[in-house]
C-alpha positions as semicolon CSV with decimal commas, in nm:
position;residue;x (nm);y (nm);z (nm)
1;M;0,000;0,000;0,000
2;S;0,293;0,235;0,057
3;V;0,389;0,227;-0,312
4;V;0,026;0,288;-0,412
5;A;0,031;0,591;-0,181
6;L;0,346;0,711;-0,357
7;F;0,180;0,689;-0,698
8;A;-0,135;0,859;-0,568
9;W;0,084;1,137;-0,426
10;M;0,267;1,179;-0,756
11;I;-0,063;1,201;-0,947
12;T;-0,184;1,461;-0,698
13;V;0,136;1,662;-0,747
14;F;0,097;1,639;-1,124
15;F;-0,253;1,789;-1,119
16;G;-0,143;2,045;-0,860
17;L;0,140;2,154;-1,086
18;I;-0,109;2,203;-1,370
19;L;-0,309;2,436;-1,146
20;L;0,006;2,617;-1,032
21;V;0,123;2,675;-1,389
22;I;-0,220;2,813;-1,487
23;W;-0,217;3,044;-1,185
24;I;0,137;3,165;-1,263
25;I;0,049;3,229;-1,628
26;E;-0,267;3,422;-1,540
27;Y;-0,123;3,611;-1,240
28;D;-0,030;3,967;-1,330
29;R;0,055;4,221;-1,062
30;D;-0,030;4,512;-1,291
31;F;-0,396;4,406;-1,302
32;Q;-0,434;4,306;-0,938
33;S;-0,633;4,621;-0,863
34;T;-0,911;4,512;-1,102
35;A;-0,907;4,137;-1,042
36;A;-0,702;4,062;-0,734
37;T;-0,623;3,701;-0,665
38;R;-0,799;3,542;-0,371
39;L;-0,513;3,294;-0,332
40;P;-0,221;3,467;-0,156
41;V;0,123;3,382;-0,287
42;P;0,248;3,258;0,056
43;V;-0,046;3,015;0,083
44;I;0,007;2,874;-0,266
45;S;0,384;2,854;-0,217
46;G;0,350;2,696;0,126
47;H;0,102;2,439;-0,003
48;A;0,323;2,339;-0,295
49;L;0,652;2,335;-0,103
50;L;0,509;2,142;0,191
51;A;0,352;1,887;-0,046
52;L;0,683;1,831;-0,223
53;G;0,868;1,815;0,110
54;G;0,620;1,560;0,239
55;L;0,667;1,358;-0,078
56;M;1,041;1,355;-0,014
57;L;0,975;1,233;0,342
58;W;0,753;0,957;0,204
59;I;1,019;0,849;-0,045
60;G;1,267;0,847;0,244
61;Y;1,028;0,626;0,438
62;L;1,001;0,386;0,145
63;L;1,379;0,367;0,106
64;L;1,479;0,353;0,474
65;D;1,169;0,195;0,633
66;E;1,182;0,444;0,923
67;K;0,845;0,479;1,096
68;R;0,931;0,832;1,204
69;L;0,952;0,940;0,841
70;A;0,604;0,798;0,771
71;W;0,457;0,991;1,063
72;A;0,644;1,305;0,963
73;A;0,489;1,271;0,617
74;V;0,145;1,239;0,779
75;A;0,206;1,556;0,981
76;V;0,319;1,747;0,672
77;L;0,015;1,620;0,482
78;G;-0,204;1,761;0,758
79;A;-0,059;2,108;0,703
80;V;-0,086;2,067;0,325
81;A;-0,451;1,965;0,361
82;V;-0,534;2,268;0,577
83;L;-0,379;2,505;0,321
84;G;-0,552;2,317;0,041
85;L;-0,891;2,348;0,209
86;I;-0,837;2,721;0,261
87;M;-0,754;2,762;-0,108
88;A;-1,047;2,544;-0,215
89;A;-1,293;2,752;-0,012
90;R;-1,158;3,072;-0,164
91;W;-1,157;2,922;-0,515
92;V;-1,522;2,816;-0,490
93;R;-1,626;3,175;-0,414
94;V;-1,430;3,304;-0,715
95;Y;-1,563;3,027;-0,938
96;R;-1,922;3,121;-0,850
97;A;-1,874;3,498;-0,856
98;Y;-1,709;3,536;-1,198
99;D;-1,829;3,418;-1,536
100;D;-1,598;3,202;-1,743
101;P;-1,350;3,455;-1,888
102;G;-1,303;3,260;-2,210
103;P;-0,990;3,235;-2,425
104;A;-0,718;3,496;-2,368
105;L;-0,763;3,672;-2,703
106;T;-1,139;3,725;-2,664
107;R;-1,161;3,830;-2,298
108;S;-1,368;4,137;-2,231
109;T;-1,355;4,123;-1,851
110;T;-1,082;4,052;-1,605
111;A;-1,109;3,774;-1,352
112;P;-0,878;3,656;-1,078
113;P;-0,617;3,408;-1,203
114;E;-0,774;3,117;-1,015
115;R;-1,097;3,157;-1,217
116;H;-0,909;3,003;-1,509
117;F;-0,864;2,669;-1,328
118;P;-1,046;2,394;-1,519
119;L;-1,307;2,237;-1,292
120;P;-1,211;1,874;-1,377
121;V;-0,847;1,939;-1,286
122;V;-0,948;2,090;-0,950
123;V;-1,178;1,797;-0,876
124;V;-0,920;1,533;-0,970
125;H;-0,654;1,712;-0,763
126;G;-0,887;1,716;-0,461
127;V;-0,998;1,354;-0,496
128;M;-0,641;1,235;-0,538
129;A;-0,534;1,444;-0,238
130;V;-0,794;1,276;-0,016
131;T;-0,692;0,936;-0,154
132;T;-0,327;1,012;-0,081
133;I;-0,400;1,119;0,276
134;V;-0,604;0,805;0,345
135;L;-0,338;0,574;0,198
136;V;-0,052;0,746;0,381
137;V;-0,233;0,740;0,717
138;L;-0,331;0,374;0,674
139;T;0,025;0,283;0,580
140;A;0,166;0,475;0,877
141;L;-0,080;0,304;1,110
142;G;0,019;-0,033;0,967
143;A;0,389;0,047;1,015
144;S;0,342;0,120;1,387
């Protein structure tokens, strides 16, 4: 189950990176007065860096079979989940408040960068995140 958790984590990171790239492409400080982002840079950065750090802890657990590394990964995932839930709550409000801005060349209104996130990518990222957390916690409990 620990290797399945690793693959689930990597899939979650993949979809998270898609969202991050979209946010970076759409984020423009010059237009923040008209369509300010609801996802602060420190929250996004902390979420991404903690998730990658936790993944490194999990890989260390798989290589060294140290129970402490598994529980450290669980703790890091807890922080990642809290930041992810904060961002999800803020994203839902933006998703509901702004119409779909459309392709870049035909936009007539400005929207926060997170409004450009494709709904299926957000959903898959969230579902895989929950799956990852469950698998990692179950594996850590089994390792104890």
